[in-house]
PDB file of C-alpha atoms in Angstrom:
ATOM      1  CA  MET A   1     158.907  50.398 127.106  1.00  0.00           C
ATOM      2  CA  LYS A   2     157.200  49.469 130.371  1.00  0.00           C
ATOM      3  CA  ARG A   3     158.712  52.525 132.048  1.00  0.00           C
ATOM      4  CA  VAL A   4     157.474  54.781 129.246  1.00  0.00           C
ATOM      5  CA  SER A   5     154.000  53.242 129.430  1.00  0.00           C
ATOM      6  CA  ALA A   6     153.930  53.693 133.213  1.00  0.00           C
ATOM      7  CA  LYS A   7     154.914  57.355 132.889  1.00  0.00           C
ATOM      8  CA  ARG A   8     152.262  57.902 130.254  1.00  0.00           C
ATOM      9  CA  ALA A   9     149.604  56.217 132.378  1.00  0.00           C
ATOM     10  CA  THR A  10     150.634  58.312 135.395  1.00  0.00           C
ATOM     11  CA  ARG A  11     150.465  61.516 133.352  1.00  0.00           C
ATOM     12  CA  GLU A  12     147.042  60.618 131.979  1.00  0.00           C
ATOM     13  CA  ALA A  13     145.791  59.769 135.471  1.00  0.00           C
ATOM     14  CA  LYS A  14     146.943  63.170 136.740  1.00  0.00           C
ATOM     15  CA  LEU A  15     145.208  64.884 133.857  1.00  0.00           C
ATOM     16  CA  LEU A  16     142.008  63.009 134.639  1.00  0.00           C
ATOM     17  CA  LEU A  17     142.226  63.929 138.315  1.00  0.00           C
ATOM     18  CA  VAL A  18     142.377  67.582 137.321  1.00  0.00           C
ATOM     19  CA  GLY A  19     140.150  67.449 134.252  1.00  0.00           C
ATOM     20  CA  ILE A  20     137.150  65.626 135.721  1.00  0.00           C
ATOM     21  CA  PRO A  21     136.577  68.091 138.628  1.00  0.00           C
ATOM     22  CA  VAL A  22     137.071  71.049 136.288  1.00  0.00           C
ATOM     23  CA  PHE A  23     134.605  69.555 133.808  1.00  0.00           C
ATOM     24  CA  LEU A  24     131.995  68.918 136.515  1.00  0.00           C
ATOM     25  CA  TRP A  25     132.494  72.418 137.968  1.00  0.00           C
ATOM     26  CA  THR A  26     132.036  73.922 134.499  1.00  0.00           C
ATOM     27  CA  MET A  27     128.983  71.861 133.601  1.00  0.00           C
ATOM     28  CA  LEU A  28     127.174  72.316 136.936  1.00  0.00           C
ATOM     29  CA  PRO A  29     125.791  75.816 136.172  1.00  0.00           C
ATOM     30  CA  ILE A  30     124.716  74.655 132.714  1.00  0.00           C
ATOM     31  CA  TYR A  31     122.926  71.683 134.241  1.00  0.00           C
ATOM     32  CA  TYR A  32     121.066  73.893 136.718  1.00  0.00           C
ATOM     33  CA  LEU A  33     120.168  76.265 133.885  1.00  0.00           C
ATOM     34  CA  PHE A  34     118.552  73.338 132.091  1.00  0.00           C
ATOM     35  CA  LEU A  35     117.031  71.991 135.331  1.00  0.00           C
ATOM     36  CA  PHE A  36     115.300  75.288 136.118  1.00  0.00           C
ATOM     37  CA  SER A  37     114.033  75.586 132.548  1.00  0.00           C
ATOM     38  CA  ILE A  38     112.116  72.285 132.720  1.00  0.00           C
ATOM     39  CA  SER A  39     110.853  72.742 136.291  1.00  0.00           C
ATOM     40  CA  PRO A  40     107.472  74.162 137.304  1.00  0.00           C
ATOM     41  CA  LYS A  41     107.648  77.446 139.172  1.00  0.00           C
ATOM     42  CA  GLU A  42     106.514  75.836 142.426  1.00  0.00           C
ATOM     43  CA  THR A  43     109.407  73.341 142.541  1.00  0.00           C
ATOM     44  CA  ILE A  44     112.416  75.184 141.143  1.00  0.00           C
ATOM     45  CA  PHE A  45     113.936  75.671 144.608  1.00  0.00           C
ATOM     46  CA  ALA A  46     113.065  72.200 145.875  1.00  0.00           C
ATOM     47  CA  GLY A  47     116.742  71.206 145.792  1.00  0.00           C
ATOM     48  CA  LYS A  48     116.193  68.078 143.704  1.00  0.00           C
ATOM     49  CA  LEU A  49     118.577  66.859 141.019  1.00  0.00           C
ATOM     50  CA  TRP A  50     115.627  66.180 138.712  1.00  0.00           C
ATOM     51  CA  PRO A  51     112.081  67.588 138.879  1.00  0.00           C
ATOM     52  CA  ASP A  52     109.229  65.256 139.727  1.00  0.00           C
ATOM     53  CA  HIS A  53     107.150  66.630 136.874  1.00  0.00           C
ATOM     54  CA  PRO A  54     109.420  68.050 134.136  1.00  0.00           C
ATOM     55  CA  THR A  55     107.626  70.350 131.748  1.00  0.00           C
ATOM     56  CA  LEU A  56     108.196  72.309 128.553  1.00  0.00           C
ATOM     57  CA  HIS A  57     105.654  74.946 129.564  1.00  0.00           C
ATOM     58  CA  ASN A  58     108.434  77.475 130.254  1.00  0.00           C
ATOM     59  CA  PHE A  59     109.619  77.228 126.654  1.00  0.00           C
ATOM     60  CA  GLU A  60     106.034  77.709 125.476  1.00  0.00           C
ATOM     61  CA  VAL A  61     105.794  80.904 127.513  1.00  0.00           C
ATOM     62  CA  VAL A  62     109.128  82.205 126.221  1.00  0.00           C
ATOM     63  CA  PHE A  63     108.570  81.392 122.546  1.00  0.00           C
ATOM     64  CA  GLY A  64     104.980  82.618 122.718  1.00  0.00           C
ATOM     65  CA  GLN A  65     106.018  85.878 124.460  1.00  0.00           C
ATOM     66  CA  LYS A  66     103.346  85.223 127.095  1.00  0.00           C
ATOM     67  CA  HIS A  67     104.995  87.195 129.903  1.00  0.00           C
ATOM     68  CA  HIS A  68     105.358  90.980 130.072  1.00  0.00           C
ATOM     69  CA  TYR A  69     109.155  90.652 130.419  1.00  0.00           C
ATOM     70  CA  LEU A  70     109.124  88.607 127.204  1.00  0.00           C
ATOM     71  CA  SER A  71     106.764  90.760 125.140  1.00  0.00           C
ATOM     72  CA  HIS A  72     109.570  91.490 122.635  1.00  0.00           C
ATOM     73  CA  PHE A  73     111.553  88.257 122.962  1.00  0.00           C
ATOM     74  CA  TRP A  74     111.954  87.589 119.230  1.00  0.00           C
ATOM     75  CA  LEU A  75     112.762  91.226 118.503  1.00  0.00           C
ATOM     76  CA  HIS A  76     115.438  91.289 121.210  1.00  0.00           C
ATOM     77  CA  LEU A  77     116.896  88.036 119.904  1.00  0.00           C
ATOM     78  CA  PHE A  78     116.937  89.503 116.398  1.00  0.00           C
ATOM     79  CA  ASN A  79     118.651  92.660 117.702  1.00  0.00           C
ATOM     80  CA  SER A  80     121.351  90.542 119.338  1.00  0.00           C
ATOM     81  CA  LEU A  81     121.862  88.626 116.107  1.00  0.00           C
ATOM     82  CA  VAL A  82     122.066  91.737 113.901  1.00  0.00           C
ATOM     83  CA  ILE A  83     124.471  93.533 116.246  1.00  0.00           C
ATOM     84  CA  SER A  84     126.699  90.483 116.677  1.00  0.00           C
ATOM     85  CA  VAL A  85     126.930  89.765 112.951  1.00  0.00           C
ATOM     86  CA  ALA A  86     127.624  93.436 112.206  1.00  0.00           C
ATOM     87  CA  VAL A  87     130.392  93.510 114.817  1.00  0.00           C
ATOM     88  CA  GLY A  88     131.917  90.330 113.400  1.00  0.00           C
ATOM     89  CA  VAL A  89     131.869  91.622 109.812  1.00  0.00           C
ATOM     90  CA  LEU A  90     133.181  95.114 110.630  1.00  0.00           C
ATOM     91  CA  THR A  91     135.906  93.731 112.903  1.00  0.00           C
ATOM     92  CA  LEU A  92     137.036  91.426 110.106  1.00  0.00           C
ATOM     93  CA  ILE A  93     137.115  94.295 107.598  1.00  0.00           C
ATOM     94  CA  VAL A  94     139.118  96.562 109.908  1.00  0.00           C
ATOM     95  CA  ALA A  95     141.463  93.905 111.243  1.00  0.00           C
ATOM     96  CA  THR A  96     142.108  92.189 107.912  1.00  0.00           C
ATOM     97  CA  GLY A  97     142.962  95.422 106.138  1.00  0.00           C
ATOM     98  CA  ALA A  98     145.175  96.635 108.979  1.00  0.00           C
ATOM     99  CA  ALA A  99     147.006  93.315 109.334  1.00  0.00           C
ATOM    100  CA  PHE A 100     147.596  93.129 105.568  1.00  0.00           C
ATOM    101  CA  ALA A 101     148.948  96.672 105.463  1.00  0.00           C
ATOM    102  CA  ILE A 102     151.237  96.131 108.460  1.00  0.00           C
ATOM    103  CA  SER A 103     152.487  92.644 107.641  1.00  0.00           C
ATOM    104  CA  ARG A 104     152.566  92.421 103.842  1.00  0.00           C
ATOM    105  CA  LEU A 105     152.737  96.028 102.606  1.00  0.00           C
ATOM    106  CA  LYS A 106     155.094  97.089 105.423  1.00  0.00           C
ATOM    107  CA  VAL A 107     153.347 100.409 105.993  1.00  0.00           C
ATOM    108  CA  ILE A 108     155.631 102.811 107.888  1.00  0.00           C
ATOM    109  CA  GLY A 109     154.565 103.115 111.515  1.00  0.00           C
ATOM    110  CA  GLY A 110     152.157 100.208 111.262  1.00  0.00           C
ATOM    111  CA  ARG A 111     153.693  98.203 114.076  1.00  0.00           C
ATOM    112  CA  THR A 112     153.708 101.257 116.327  1.00  0.00           C
ATOM    113  CA  ILE A 113     150.021 101.862 115.680  1.00  0.00           C
ATOM    114  CA  MET A 114     149.249  98.204 116.393  1.00  0.00           C
ATOM    115  CA  ASN A 115     151.179  98.301 119.675  1.00  0.00           C
ATOM    116  CA  LEU A 116     149.416 101.503 120.721  1.00  0.00           C
ATOM    117  CA  ALA A 117     146.071  99.861 119.966  1.00  0.00           C
ATOM    118  CA  LEU A 118     147.020  96.860 122.102  1.00  0.00           C
ATOM    119  CA  PHE A 119     148.042  99.240 124.879  1.00  0.00           C
ATOM    120  CA  THR A 120     144.353 100.103 125.331  1.00  0.00           C
ATOM    121  CA  TYR A 121     143.850  96.645 126.853  1.00  0.00           C
ATOM    122  CA  PHE A 122     145.775  97.786 129.917  1.00  0.00           C
ATOM    123  CA  ILE A 123     142.601  99.713 130.765  1.00  0.00           C
ATOM    124  CA  PRO A 124     139.654  97.441 131.689  1.00  0.00           C
ATOM    125  CA  ALA A 125     136.768  97.758 129.262  1.00  0.00           C
ATOM    126  CA  ALA A 126     134.432  98.628 132.140  1.00  0.00           C
ATOM    127  CA  PHE A 127     136.486 101.761 132.869  1.00  0.00           C
ATOM    128  CA  LEU A 128     135.995 102.914 129.287  1.00  0.00           C
ATOM    129  CA  ALA A 129     132.211 102.565 129.432  1.00  0.00           C
ATOM    130  CA  VAL A 130     131.529 106.098 130.679  1.00  0.00           C
ATOM    131  CA  PRO A 131     133.919 107.796 128.185  1.00  0.00           C
ATOM    132  CA  MET A 132     132.364 105.679 125.432  1.00  0.00           C
ATOM    133  CA  TYR A 133     128.897 106.773 126.568  1.00  0.00           C
ATOM    134  CA  LYS A 134     129.985 110.424 126.460  1.00  0.00           C
ATOM    135  CA  THR A 135     131.549 110.006 123.021  1.00  0.00           C
ATOM    136  CA  MET A 136     128.471 108.376 121.547  1.00  0.00           C
ATOM    137  CA  GLY A 137     126.343 111.145 123.087  1.00  0.00           C
ATOM    138  CA  ASN A 138     128.497 113.805 121.424  1.00  0.00           C
ATOM    139  CA  TYR A 139     127.897 112.166 118.052  1.00  0.00           C
ATOM    140  CA  GLY A 140     124.175 111.702 118.659  1.00  0.00           C
ATOM    141  CA  LEU A 141     124.349 107.914 118.592  1.00  0.00           C
ATOM    142  CA  LEU A 142     122.890 107.128 122.001  1.00  0.00           C
ATOM    143  CA  ASN A 143     119.997 104.677 121.887  1.00  0.00           C
ATOM    144  CA  ASN A 144     121.108 103.665 118.411  1.00  0.00           C
ATOM    145  CA  GLN A 145     122.334 100.178 117.673  1.00  0.00           C
ATOM    146  CA  TRP A 146     125.270 101.641 115.756  1.00  0.00           C
ATOM    147  CA  ALA A 147     126.597 102.974 119.056  1.00  0.00           C
ATOM    148  CA  LEU A 148     126.927  99.442 120.441  1.00  0.00           C
ATOM    149  CA  ILE A 149     128.277  98.086 117.152  1.00  0.00           C
ATOM    150  CA  LEU A 150     131.013 100.730 116.944  1.00  0.00           C
ATOM    151  CA  ALA A 151     131.882 100.323 120.625  1.00  0.00           C
ATOM    152  CA  MET A 152     132.306  96.555 120.277  1.00  0.00           C
ATOM    153  CA  VAL A 153     134.333  96.901 117.076  1.00  0.00           C
ATOM    154  CA  THR A 154     136.609  99.298 118.949  1.00  0.00           C
ATOM    155  CA  ILE A 155     137.095  96.765 121.736  1.00  0.00           C
ATOM    156  CA  ALA A 156     137.581  93.734 119.477  1.00  0.00           C
ATOM    157  CA  SER A 157     139.794  95.233 116.754  1.00  0.00           C
ATOM    158  CA  PRO A 158     143.189  95.569 118.541  1.00  0.00           C
ATOM    159  CA  TYR A 159     143.312  91.886 119.473  1.00  0.00           C
ATOM    160  CA  ALA A 160     141.961  90.883 116.060  1.00  0.00           C
ATOM    161  CA  ILE A 161     144.644  92.933 114.280  1.00  0.00           C
ATOM    162  CA  TRP A 162     147.380  91.407 116.439  1.00  0.00           C
ATOM    163  CA  VAL A 163     146.249  87.815 115.797  1.00  0.00           C
ATOM    164  CA  LEU A 164     145.878  88.332 112.038  1.00  0.00           C
ATOM    165  CA  LYS A 165     149.188  90.175 111.797  1.00  0.00           C
ATOM    166  CA  GLN A 166     151.028  87.366 113.574  1.00  0.00           C
ATOM    167  CA  ALA A 167     149.350  84.752 111.388  1.00  0.00           C
ATOM    168  CA  SER A 168     150.142  86.788 108.277  1.00  0.00           C
ATOM    169  CA  ASP A 169     153.835  86.953 109.203  1.00  0.00           C
ATOM    170  CA  LYS A 170     153.974  83.167 108.909  1.00  0.00           C
ATOM    171  CA  LEU A 171     152.963  83.229 105.237  1.00  0.00           C
ATOM    172  CA  PRO A 172     155.954  82.933 102.855  1.00  0.00           C
ATOM    173  CA  TYR A 173     156.836  86.226 101.178  1.00  0.00           C
ATOM    174  CA  GLU A 174     157.791  84.310  98.036  1.00  0.00           C
ATOM    175  CA  LEU A 175     154.083  84.109  97.243  1.00  0.00           C
ATOM    176  CA  ASP A 176     153.832  87.910  97.279  1.00  0.00           C
ATOM    177  CA  GLU A 177     156.907  88.252  95.091  1.00  0.00           C
ATOM    178  CA  ALA A 178     155.605  85.707  92.591  1.00  0.00           C
ATOM    179  CA  ALA A 179     152.253  87.484  92.418  1.00  0.00           C
ATOM    180  CA  ARG A 180     153.934  90.855  91.861  1.00  0.00           C
ATOM    181  CA  ILE A 181     156.099  89.399  89.111  1.00  0.00           C
ATOM    182  CA  ASP A 182     152.919  88.195  87.411  1.00  0.00           C
ATOM    183  CA  GLY A 183     151.632  91.769  87.573  1.00  0.00           C
ATOM    184  CA  ALA A 184     149.273  91.502  90.545  1.00  0.00           C
ATOM    185  CA  SER A 185     148.267  94.775  92.176  1.00  0.00           C
ATOM    186  CA  PRO A 186     148.115  95.095  95.998  1.00  0.00           C
ATOM    187  CA  LEU A 187     144.339  94.638  95.813  1.00  0.00           C
ATOM    188  CA  GLN A 188     144.693  91.479  93.726  1.00  0.00           C
ATOM    189  CA  LEU A 189     147.383  90.226  96.091  1.00  0.00           C
ATOM    190  CA  PHE A 190     145.020  90.815  98.976  1.00  0.00           C
ATOM    191  CA  ARG A 191     142.053  89.118  97.307  1.00  0.00           C
ATOM    192  CA  LEU A 192     143.704  86.211  95.505  1.00  0.00           C
ATOM    193  CA  VAL A 193     146.635  85.312  97.765  1.00  0.00           C
ATOM    194  CA  TYR A 194     146.188  86.745 101.237  1.00  0.00           C
ATOM    195  CA  LEU A 195     142.513  86.043 101.960  1.00  0.00           C
ATOM    196  CA  PRO A 196     142.462  82.356 100.889  1.00  0.00           C
ATOM    197  CA  LEU A 197     145.573  81.543 102.944  1.00  0.00           C
ATOM    198  CA  MET A 198     144.288  83.430 105.991  1.00  0.00           C
ATOM    199  CA  MET A 199     140.839  81.821 105.989  1.00  0.00           C
ATOM    200  CA  PRO A 200     141.252  79.776 109.226  1.00  0.00           C
ATOM    201  CA  SER A 201     142.392  82.857 111.152  1.00  0.00           C
ATOM    202  CA  LEU A 202     139.645  84.981 109.581  1.00  0.00           C
ATOM    203  CA  VAL A 203     136.963  82.511 110.657  1.00  0.00           C
ATOM    204  CA  ALA A 204     138.434  82.389 114.163  1.00  0.00           C
ATOM    205  CA  ILE A 205     138.535  86.172 114.519  1.00  0.00           C
ATOM    206  CA  GLY A 206     135.071  86.623 113.053  1.00  0.00           C
ATOM    207  CA  THR A 207     133.707  84.066 115.519  1.00  0.00           C
ATOM    208  CA  TYR A 208     135.573  85.717 118.392  1.00  0.00           C
ATOM    209  CA  ALA A 209     134.139  89.164 117.585  1.00  0.00           C
ATOM    210  CA  LEU A 210     130.631  87.793 117.064  1.00  0.00           C
ATOM    211  CA  LEU A 211     130.609  85.965 120.405  1.00  0.00           C
ATOM    212  CA  LEU A 212     132.107  88.988 122.164  1.00  0.00           C
ATOM    213  CA  ALA A 213     129.229  91.162 120.976  1.00  0.00           C
ATOM    214  CA  TRP A 214     126.626  88.458 121.627  1.00  0.00           C
ATOM    215  CA  ASN A 215     127.603  88.180 125.301  1.00  0.00           C
ATOM    216  CA  GLU A 216     128.089  91.911 125.960  1.00  0.00           C
ATOM    217  CA  TYR A 217     125.888  93.408 128.675  1.00  0.00           C
ATOM    218  CA  LEU A 218     127.494  96.544 130.148  1.00  0.00           C
ATOM    219  CA  TYR A 219     127.854  98.549 126.924  1.00  0.00           C
ATOM    220  CA  ALA A 220     124.469  97.327 125.656  1.00  0.00           C
ATOM    221  CA  PHE A 221     122.863  98.461 128.917  1.00  0.00           C
ATOM    222  CA  LEU A 222     124.493 101.906 128.801  1.00  0.00           C
ATOM    223  CA  LEU A 223     124.147 102.713 125.114  1.00  0.00           C
ATOM    224  CA  LEU A 224     120.669 101.316 124.421  1.00  0.00           C
ATOM    225  CA  SER A 225     117.575 102.197 126.428  1.00  0.00           C
ATOM    226  CA  ASN A 226     114.649 101.936 124.014  1.00  0.00           C
ATOM    227  CA  ASP A 227     112.802  98.696 124.718  1.00  0.00           C
ATOM    228  CA  ARG A 228     112.693  97.889 120.998  1.00  0.00           C
ATOM    229  CA  GLN A 229     116.417  98.507 120.472  1.00  0.00           C
ATOM    230  CA  ILE A 230     117.954  96.554 123.351  1.00  0.00           C
ATOM    231  CA  THR A 231     119.564  93.138 123.042  1.00  0.00           C
ATOM    232  CA  LEU A 232     118.323  90.003 124.736  1.00  0.00           C
ATOM    233  CA  SER A 233     121.177  90.128 127.256  1.00  0.00           C
ATOM    234  CA  VAL A 234     119.816  93.461 128.561  1.00  0.00           C
ATOM    235  CA  ALA A 235     116.269  92.116 128.487  1.00  0.00           C
ATOM    236  CA  LEU A 236     117.425  89.241 130.706  1.00  0.00           C
ATOM    237  CA  GLY A 237     118.624  91.787 133.257  1.00  0.00           C
ATOM    238  CA  ASN A 238     115.107  93.214 133.448  1.00  0.00           C
ATOM    239  CA  PHE A 239     113.946  89.971 135.061  1.00  0.00           C
ATOM    240  CA  LEU A 240     115.835  90.941 138.209  1.00  0.00           C
ATOM    241  CA  ALA A 241     113.967  94.242 138.583  1.00  0.00           C
ATOM    242  CA  ALA A 242     110.983  92.620 140.301  1.00  0.00           C
ATOM    243  CA  ASP A 243     110.849  91.354 143.863  1.00  0.00           C
ATOM    244  CA  ASP A 244     109.314  88.084 142.702  1.00  0.00           C
ATOM    245  CA  SER A 245     111.337  87.340 139.583  1.00  0.00           C
ATOM    246  CA  PRO A 246     110.125  84.447 137.405  1.00  0.00           C
ATOM    247  CA  TRP A 247     113.331  82.454 137.751  1.00  0.00           C
ATOM    248  CA  GLU A 248     112.059  79.577 135.645  1.00  0.00           C
ATOM    249  CA  LEU A 249     111.481  81.950 132.701  1.00  0.00           C
ATOM    250  CA  LEU A 250     114.799  83.709 133.286  1.00  0.00           C
ATOM    251  CA  MET A 251     116.675  80.401 133.149  1.00  0.00           C
ATOM    252  CA  THR A 252     114.709  79.218 130.120  1.00  0.00           C
ATOM    253  CA  THR A 253     115.466  82.421 128.236  1.00  0.00           C
ATOM    254  CA  GLY A 254     119.106  82.195 129.307  1.00  0.00           C
ATOM    255  CA  LEU A 255     119.313  78.630 128.013  1.00  0.00           C
ATOM    256  CA  VAL A 256     117.847  79.647 124.662  1.00  0.00           C
ATOM    257  CA  TYR A 257     120.212  82.623 124.502  1.00  0.00           C
ATOM    258  CA  ALA A 258     123.202  80.354 125.181  1.00  0.00           C
ATOM    259  CA  LEU A 259     122.448  77.893 122.379  1.00  0.00           C
ATOM    260  CA  PRO A 260     123.459  80.000 119.315  1.00  0.00           C
ATOM    261  CA  PRO A 261     127.023  80.818 120.520  1.00  0.00           C
ATOM    262  CA  ALA A 262     127.481  77.202 121.606  1.00  0.00           C
ATOM    263  CA  ALA A 263     126.419  76.027 118.151  1.00  0.00           C
ATOM    264  CA  ILE A 264     128.668  78.579 116.432  1.00  0.00           C
ATOM    265  CA  TYR A 265     131.666  77.591 118.527  1.00  0.00           C
ATOM    266  CA  TYR A 266     131.014  73.887 117.924  1.00  0.00           C
ATOM    267  CA  ALA A 267     130.709  74.454 114.161  1.00  0.00           C
ATOM    268  CA  PHE A 268     133.953  76.454 113.920  1.00  0.00           C
ATOM    269  CA  ARG A 269     135.965  74.903 116.755  1.00  0.00           C
ATOM    270  CA  ARG A 270     138.639  73.613 114.357  1.00  0.00           C
ATOM    271  CA  TYR A 271     139.180  77.095 112.993  1.00  0.00           C
ATOM    272  CA  MET A 272     139.087  78.644 116.462  1.00  0.00           C
ATOM    273  CA  VAL A 273     141.987  76.491 117.658  1.00  0.00           C
ATOM    274  CA  SER A 274     144.131  76.672 114.533  1.00  0.00           C
ATOM    275  CA  GLY A 275     143.299  80.292 113.740  1.00  0.00           C
ATOM    276  CA  LEU A 276     143.951  81.753 117.186  1.00  0.00           C
ATOM    277  CA  THR A 277     147.102  79.707 117.830  1.00  0.00           C
ATOM    278  CA  ALA A 278     148.457  80.917 114.478  1.00  0.00           C
ATOM    279  CA  GLY A 279     148.905  84.284 116.144  1.00  0.00           C
ATOM    280  CA  ALA A 280     150.454  82.903 119.315  1.00  0.00           C
ATOM    281  CA  VAL A 281     154.053  83.355 118.195  1.00  0.00           C
ATOM    282  CA  LYS A 282     156.271  86.325 118.768  1.00  0.00           C
ATOM    283  CA  ALA A 283     156.724  88.598 115.781  1.00  0.00           C
TER     284      ALA A 283
END
């Protein structure tokens, strides 16, 4: 027993030796984001670990839209929210239907289509930005929020389908057979049996797609140019256009922009772990 306890203590000590530096390295940028947001403009580069005169004036400027870079702050935040929620919902609709058809209905060629969709991930998303821009231009969707929504759904769907398909394969087929014996149609099977059992994975995938769209910058920058259509992530990039950028306002806006995804992840962290690992087995 002593030997087992010693091994366990040694293993935990090694984990702490690795975990503590990684934790500090991860939290350091977040700390400086917060530090800049409560610092007056004159002292943000003073190199201190805590400002002499912390202030909430930067938040007042951001929330009150009192700077020309922040003249549409609430509108840009609303745009980010609408686009992210739309991407999450549409990705769930596409991925859930595809995974159900491939896994439970055994549609011919379904696995091949899924593998071909996953093959697109061999090409970095940044390389697809220009073809996506050209495609959206051909359909007249440039400078329309639907262009960004459809682009992000395209990027998120292959992985979402794969995760949901793998999780669906773990459900016992006896449930499908029992439902069919009772006279359930495929739609009733999908609504009454499949969806309730897949709820953890559905929440995880919906959260994944929402956060993916929330943090997207490149496609939002290319596909949206109207100042009233852009997301807050693109608006943040505008801060760097000036020679004398208001760094304290940039960091304050960045901190505010980072809070919603952090809250969403914290609220659904149980589903994120269980839902995504449900698809981590080989089919």
